CSV table of C-alpha atoms in Angstrom, one decimal:
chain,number,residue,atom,x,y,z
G,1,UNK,CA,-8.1,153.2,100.4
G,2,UNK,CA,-10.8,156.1,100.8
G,3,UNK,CA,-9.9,159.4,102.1
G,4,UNK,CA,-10.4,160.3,105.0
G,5,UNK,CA,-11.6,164.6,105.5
G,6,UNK,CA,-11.6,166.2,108.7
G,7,UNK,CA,-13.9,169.2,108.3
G,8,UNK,CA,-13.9,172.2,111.4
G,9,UNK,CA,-16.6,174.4,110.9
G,10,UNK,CA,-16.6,177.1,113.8
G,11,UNK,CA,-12.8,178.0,114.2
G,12,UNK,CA,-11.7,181.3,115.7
G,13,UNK,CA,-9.1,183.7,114.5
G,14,UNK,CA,-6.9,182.9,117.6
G,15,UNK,CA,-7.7,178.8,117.1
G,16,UNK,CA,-10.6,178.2,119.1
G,17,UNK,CA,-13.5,176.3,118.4
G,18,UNK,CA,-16.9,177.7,119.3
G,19,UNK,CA,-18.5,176.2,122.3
G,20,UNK,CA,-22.0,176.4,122.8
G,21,UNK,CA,-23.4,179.4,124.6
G,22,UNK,CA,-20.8,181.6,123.9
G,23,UNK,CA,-20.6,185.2,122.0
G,24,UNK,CA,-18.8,183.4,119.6
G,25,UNK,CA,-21.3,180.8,119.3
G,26,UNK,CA,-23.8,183.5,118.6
G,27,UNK,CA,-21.6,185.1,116.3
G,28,UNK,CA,-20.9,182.5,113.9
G,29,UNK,CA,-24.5,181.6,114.0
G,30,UNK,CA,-25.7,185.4,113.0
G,31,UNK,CA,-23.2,185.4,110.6
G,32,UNK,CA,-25.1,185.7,107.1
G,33,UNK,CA,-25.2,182.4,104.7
G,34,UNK,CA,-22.4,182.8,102.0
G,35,UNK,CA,-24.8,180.2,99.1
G,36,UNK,CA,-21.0,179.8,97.8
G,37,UNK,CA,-19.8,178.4,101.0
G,38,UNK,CA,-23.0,176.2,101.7
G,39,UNK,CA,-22.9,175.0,97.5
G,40,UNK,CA,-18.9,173.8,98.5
G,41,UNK,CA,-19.7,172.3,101.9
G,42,UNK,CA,-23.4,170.3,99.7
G,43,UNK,CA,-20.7,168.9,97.0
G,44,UNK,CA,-18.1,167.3,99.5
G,45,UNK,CA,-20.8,166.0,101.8
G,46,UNK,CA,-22.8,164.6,98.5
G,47,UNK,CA,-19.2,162.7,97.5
G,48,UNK,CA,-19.1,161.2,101.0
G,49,UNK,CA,-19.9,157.6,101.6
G,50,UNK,CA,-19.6,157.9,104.6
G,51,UNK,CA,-20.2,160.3,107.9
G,52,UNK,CA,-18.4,159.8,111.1
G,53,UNK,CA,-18.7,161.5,114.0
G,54,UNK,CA,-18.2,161.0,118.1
G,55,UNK,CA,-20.9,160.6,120.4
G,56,UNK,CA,-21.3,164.5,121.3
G,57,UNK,CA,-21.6,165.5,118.0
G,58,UNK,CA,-24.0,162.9,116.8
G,59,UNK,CA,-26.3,163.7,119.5
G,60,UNK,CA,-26.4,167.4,118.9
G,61,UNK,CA,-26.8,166.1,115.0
G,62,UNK,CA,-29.3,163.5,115.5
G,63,UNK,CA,-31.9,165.6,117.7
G,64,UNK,CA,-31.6,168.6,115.0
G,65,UNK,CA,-31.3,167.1,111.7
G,66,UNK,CA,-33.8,164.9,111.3
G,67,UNK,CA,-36.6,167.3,111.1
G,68,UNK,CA,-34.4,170.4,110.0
G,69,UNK,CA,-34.9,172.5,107.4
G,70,UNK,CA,-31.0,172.8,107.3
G,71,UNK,CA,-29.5,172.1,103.6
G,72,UNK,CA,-28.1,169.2,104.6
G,73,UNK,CA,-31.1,167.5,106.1
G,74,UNK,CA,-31.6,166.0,102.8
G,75,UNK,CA,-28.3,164.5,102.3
G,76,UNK,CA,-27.2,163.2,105.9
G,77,UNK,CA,-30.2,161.8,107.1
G,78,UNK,CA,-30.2,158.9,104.2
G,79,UNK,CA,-26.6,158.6,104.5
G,80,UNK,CA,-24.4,156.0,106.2
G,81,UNK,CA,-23.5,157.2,109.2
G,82,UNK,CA,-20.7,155.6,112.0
G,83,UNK,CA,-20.7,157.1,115.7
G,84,UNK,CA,-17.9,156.1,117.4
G,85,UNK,CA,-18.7,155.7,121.4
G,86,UNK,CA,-18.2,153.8,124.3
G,87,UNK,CA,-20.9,154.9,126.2
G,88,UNK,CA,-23.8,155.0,123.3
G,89,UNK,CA,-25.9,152.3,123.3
G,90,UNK,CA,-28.7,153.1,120.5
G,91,UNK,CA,-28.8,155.3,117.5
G,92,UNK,CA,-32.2,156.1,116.5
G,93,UNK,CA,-31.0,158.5,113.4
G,94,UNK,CA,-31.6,156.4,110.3
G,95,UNK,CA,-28.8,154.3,109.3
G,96,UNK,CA,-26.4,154.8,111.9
G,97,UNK,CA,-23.9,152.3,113.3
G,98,UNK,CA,-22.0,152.5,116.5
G,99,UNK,CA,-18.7,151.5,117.4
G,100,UNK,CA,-17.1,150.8,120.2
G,101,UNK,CA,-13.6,149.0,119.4
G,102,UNK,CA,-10.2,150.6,119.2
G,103,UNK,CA,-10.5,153.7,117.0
G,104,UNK,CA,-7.4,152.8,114.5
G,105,UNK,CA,-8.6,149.4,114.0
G,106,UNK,CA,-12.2,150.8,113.3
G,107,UNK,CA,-11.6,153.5,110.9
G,108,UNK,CA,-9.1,150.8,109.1
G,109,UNK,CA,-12.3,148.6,108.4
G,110,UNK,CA,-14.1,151.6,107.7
G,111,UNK,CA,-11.5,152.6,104.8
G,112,UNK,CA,-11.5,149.6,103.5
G,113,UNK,CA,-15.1,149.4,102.3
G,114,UNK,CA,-16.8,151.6,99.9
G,115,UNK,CA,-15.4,154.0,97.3
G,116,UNK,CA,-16.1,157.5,98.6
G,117,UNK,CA,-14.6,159.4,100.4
G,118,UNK,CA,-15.0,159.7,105.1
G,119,UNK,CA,-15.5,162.7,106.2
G,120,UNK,CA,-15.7,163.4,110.1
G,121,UNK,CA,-18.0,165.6,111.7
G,122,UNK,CA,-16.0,165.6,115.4
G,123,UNK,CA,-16.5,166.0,118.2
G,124,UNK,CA,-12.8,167.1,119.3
G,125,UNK,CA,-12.1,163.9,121.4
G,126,UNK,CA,-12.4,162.1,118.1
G,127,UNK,CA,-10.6,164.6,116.0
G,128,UNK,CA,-8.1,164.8,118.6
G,129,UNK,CA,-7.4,160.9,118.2
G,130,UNK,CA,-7.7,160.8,114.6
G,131,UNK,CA,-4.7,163.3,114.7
G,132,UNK,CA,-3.0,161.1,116.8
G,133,UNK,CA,-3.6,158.2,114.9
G,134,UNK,CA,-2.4,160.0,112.0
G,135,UNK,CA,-5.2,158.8,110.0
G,136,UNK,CA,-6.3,162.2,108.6
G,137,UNK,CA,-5.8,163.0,104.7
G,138,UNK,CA,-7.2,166.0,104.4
G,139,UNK,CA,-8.0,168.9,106.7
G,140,UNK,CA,-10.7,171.8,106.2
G,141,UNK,CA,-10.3,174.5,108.7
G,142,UNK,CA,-13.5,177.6,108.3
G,143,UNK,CA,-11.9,179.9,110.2
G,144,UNK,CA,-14.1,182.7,111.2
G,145,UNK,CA,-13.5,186.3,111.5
G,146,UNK,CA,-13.6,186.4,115.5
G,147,UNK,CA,-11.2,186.6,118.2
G,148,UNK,CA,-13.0,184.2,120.9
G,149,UNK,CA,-11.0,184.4,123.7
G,150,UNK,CA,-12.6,181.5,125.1
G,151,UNK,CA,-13.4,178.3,123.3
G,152,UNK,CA,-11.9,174.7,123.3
G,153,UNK,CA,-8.6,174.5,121.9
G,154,UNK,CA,-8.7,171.9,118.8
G,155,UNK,CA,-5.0,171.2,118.6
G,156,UNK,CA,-4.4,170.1,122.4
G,157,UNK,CA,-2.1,167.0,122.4
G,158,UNK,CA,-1.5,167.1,118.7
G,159,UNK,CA,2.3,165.4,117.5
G,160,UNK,CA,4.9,167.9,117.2
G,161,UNK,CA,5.3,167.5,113.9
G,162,UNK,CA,2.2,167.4,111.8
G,163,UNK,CA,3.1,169.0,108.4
G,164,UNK,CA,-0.2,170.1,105.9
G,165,UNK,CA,0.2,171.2,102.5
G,166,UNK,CA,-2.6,173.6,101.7
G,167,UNK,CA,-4.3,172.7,98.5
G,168,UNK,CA,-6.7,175.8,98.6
G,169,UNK,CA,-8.2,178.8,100.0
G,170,UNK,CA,-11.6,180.5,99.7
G,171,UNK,CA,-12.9,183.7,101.1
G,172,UNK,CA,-16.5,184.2,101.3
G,173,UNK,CA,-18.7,187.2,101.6
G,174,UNK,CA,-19.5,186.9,105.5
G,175,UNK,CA,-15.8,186.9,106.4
G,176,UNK,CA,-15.3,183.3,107.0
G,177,UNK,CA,-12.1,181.9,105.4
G,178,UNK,CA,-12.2,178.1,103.9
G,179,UNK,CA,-9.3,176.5,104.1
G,180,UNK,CA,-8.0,172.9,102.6
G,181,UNK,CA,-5.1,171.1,103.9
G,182,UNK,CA,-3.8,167.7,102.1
G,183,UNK,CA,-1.4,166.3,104.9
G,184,UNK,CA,2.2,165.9,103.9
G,185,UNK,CA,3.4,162.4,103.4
G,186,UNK,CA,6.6,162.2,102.4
């Protein structure tokens, strides 16, 4: 079965993500490139065979990437992408699906075809669930050299007991901190 890899790009010190608009929005977005962080984040998005992602996220996604000069324009706008929503009802980003059906049942069908691995893009209702479901294998946490104060918490809701085993760590030059959990099955 494929593997499933959550990956949160804009996480605060004090575990906030960074909403839009705010300093710490700005912050992470005047941060300078680290070509070391970009080359790691290219490699696991190249291995993908697949790129899912909830209806917020795709459209922020969808309007930018197309025409972006972003590095990984060239890699997600040919790939296979799923949007799970309820409320969507067209996708005009080159190969994208949308589902509508109950998540765990959806993301089982997903697993069960192709040979790469998932990973998920968010938006925090669908990471939130995915946590839920307990449907996550690995988790990549960037966590930023900010203290936000304000932000949407990532972890609301999530089980009580939700073990990771981290599998690595990598500090880049601009501060940011890449982390890889592998969660703990027993």
């Amino acid at each position: 079965m494929r593997k499933l890899i959550a990956w949160v790009f804009l996480y605060s010190l004090d575990g906030l993500l960074a909403d839009q608009g705010t300093e710490y929005w700005k912050f992470c977005f005047g941060l300078p490139p680290d070509p070391a962080e970009t080359e790691q984040k290219i490699e696991v998005l190249k291995s993908a065979d697949l790129h899912i992602m909830g209806r917020t996220a795709y459209e922020g996604m969808s309007e930018a990437m197309p025409t972006s000069n972003h590095p990984f324009t060239p890699i997600l706008n040919p790939a296979r992408k799923v949007v799970f929503s309820r409320t969507l009802e067209s996708a005009e980003w080159a190969n994208t699906t949308i589902v509508s059906g109950d998540t765990a049942e959806e993301i089982d069908k997903l697993r069960q075809g192709g040979e790469g691995p998932i990973v998920v893009w968010g938006g925090v209702t669908l990471w939130r669930s995915l946590i839920e479901l307990d449907v996550i294998d690995e988790l990549r946490v960037d966590v930023h050299p900010y203290i936000a104060g304000e932000g949407t918490r990532l972890f609301d809701g999530a089980p009580k007991d939700y073990q990771l085993d981290l599998v690595s760590s990598t500090q880049f030059t601009n501060g940011i901190l890449g982390l890889r959990y592998r969660r703990h099955r027993p």
